[in-house]
Amino acid sequence: MTLQEYDYARESPSKLAASCLLLALTMKNLGGWTPTLEYYSGYSAQDLHPLVKRLNFLLTYQPRDKLNAVRSKYSHRVFFEVAKVTPMDMLMLEETLTSS
């Protein structure tokens, strides 16, 4: 989704990928940013928090009339129906990020 948004073009691909991973871990309640992830990514959890919040906002307020082919593709079970995952509540995300 971020490939379609100009605002994310200035973010480094590695930071964007790390932020997406942290958001996915948080959304699925699979733990937080571990020292191993920090070591290999080069980013601390605090470095990623602002971008994680922006990504969740993008998921929450995405326009439904655009990119239907992408949404349809990733709604299929082959792709684990990731397009159907409900974004986190912004306040709950904030609490989860600050508590870790």
Coordinates of C-alpha atoms in Angstrom, one line a residue:
M1 CA 0.0 0.0 0.0
T2 CA 2.8 2.4 0.7
L3 CA 4.1 2.1 -2.9
Q4 CA 0.9 4.0 -3.9
E5 CA 1.4 6.8 -1.4
Y6 CA 3.9 9.6 -2.1
D7 CA 4.3 10.4 1.6
Y8 CA 6.2 7.1 2.2
A9 CA 8.7 7.7 -0.7
R10 CA 11.1 9.5 1.6
E11 CA 11.3 6.6 4.1
S12 CA 14.2 4.2 3.7
P13 CA 13.0 0.7 2.5
S14 CA 14.6 -1.0 5.5
K15 CA 12.9 1.3 8.0
L16 CA 9.6 0.8 6.2
A17 CA 10.0 -2.9 6.3
A18 CA 11.0 -2.9 10.0
S19 CA 8.0 -0.7 10.8
C20 CA 5.6 -3.0 8.9
L21 CA 7.0 -6.0 10.8
L22 CA 6.6 -4.3 14.2
L23 CA 3.0 -3.3 13.3
A24 CA 2.2 -6.9 12.2
L25 CA 3.7 -8.3 15.4
T26 CA 1.7 -5.9 17.4
M27 CA -1.5 -6.4 15.5
K28 CA -1.3 -10.2 15.9
N29 CA -0.1 -10.0 19.5
L30 CA 3.1 -11.9 18.8
G31 CA 5.3 -9.9 21.0
G32 CA 7.3 -6.8 20.5
W33 CA 10.6 -5.7 19.1
T34 CA 13.3 -8.0 20.4
P35 CA 17.0 -7.3 20.9
T36 CA 17.6 -9.7 18.0
L37 CA 15.3 -7.7 15.6
E38 CA 16.9 -4.5 16.8
Y39 CA 20.4 -5.8 16.1
Y40 CA 19.7 -7.2 12.7
S41 CA 17.5 -4.3 11.5
G42 CA 19.6 -1.5 13.0
Y43 CA 16.5 0.2 14.4
S44 CA 15.2 0.4 17.9
A45 CA 11.5 0.2 18.6
Q46 CA 11.4 3.9 19.5
D47 CA 12.9 4.7 16.1
L48 CA 10.0 2.9 14.5
H49 CA 7.1 4.1 16.6
P50 CA 6.2 7.2 14.5
L51 CA 6.2 5.3 11.2
V52 CA 4.2 2.4 12.8
K53 CA 1.5 4.8 13.8
R54 CA 1.4 6.3 10.3
L55 CA 1.1 2.8 8.8
N56 CA -1.7 1.9 11.0
F57 CA -3.4 5.2 10.2
L58 CA -3.0 4.3 6.5
L59 CA -4.7 0.9 7.1
T60 CA -7.5 2.5 9.1
Y61 CA -8.4 5.3 6.7
Q62 CA -7.5 3.7 3.3
P63 CA -9.8 4.7 0.5
R64 CA -12.1 1.7 -0.4
D65 CA -12.7 2.8 -4.0
K66 CA -9.1 2.5 -5.0
L67 CA -6.7 -0.4 -5.5
N68 CA -9.5 -3.0 -5.5
A69 CA -7.4 -5.5 -7.4
V70 CA -4.7 -5.5 -4.7
R71 CA -7.2 -5.7 -1.9
S72 CA -9.0 -8.6 -3.7
K73 CA -5.7 -10.5 -4.3
Y74 CA -4.6 -10.2 -0.7
S75 CA -8.0 -11.2 0.6
H76 CA -7.4 -14.7 -0.7
R77 CA -6.5 -17.5 1.6
V78 CA -3.3 -18.1 -0.4
F79 CA -2.1 -14.8 1.0
F80 CA -3.5 -15.6 4.5
E81 CA -6.3 -13.0 3.9
V82 CA -4.0 -10.2 5.1
A83 CA -6.2 -7.6 3.5
K84 CA -9.0 -8.5 5.8
V85 CA -7.0 -8.0 9.0
T86 CA -8.6 -5.2 11.1
P87 CA -6.2 -2.3 11.9
M88 CA -5.5 -1.6 15.6
D89 CA -7.3 1.1 17.5
M90 CA -5.0 4.1 17.5
L91 CA -5.1 4.5 21.3
M92 CA -4.5 0.8 21.9
L93 CA -1.6 0.9 19.5
E94 CA -0.1 3.9 21.3
E95 CA -0.5 2.1 24.7
T96 CA 1.1 -1.1 23.3
L97 CA 4.0 0.7 21.8
T98 CA 4.8 2.8 24.8
S99 CA 4.5 -0.2 27.2
S100 CA 7.1 -2.2 25.3

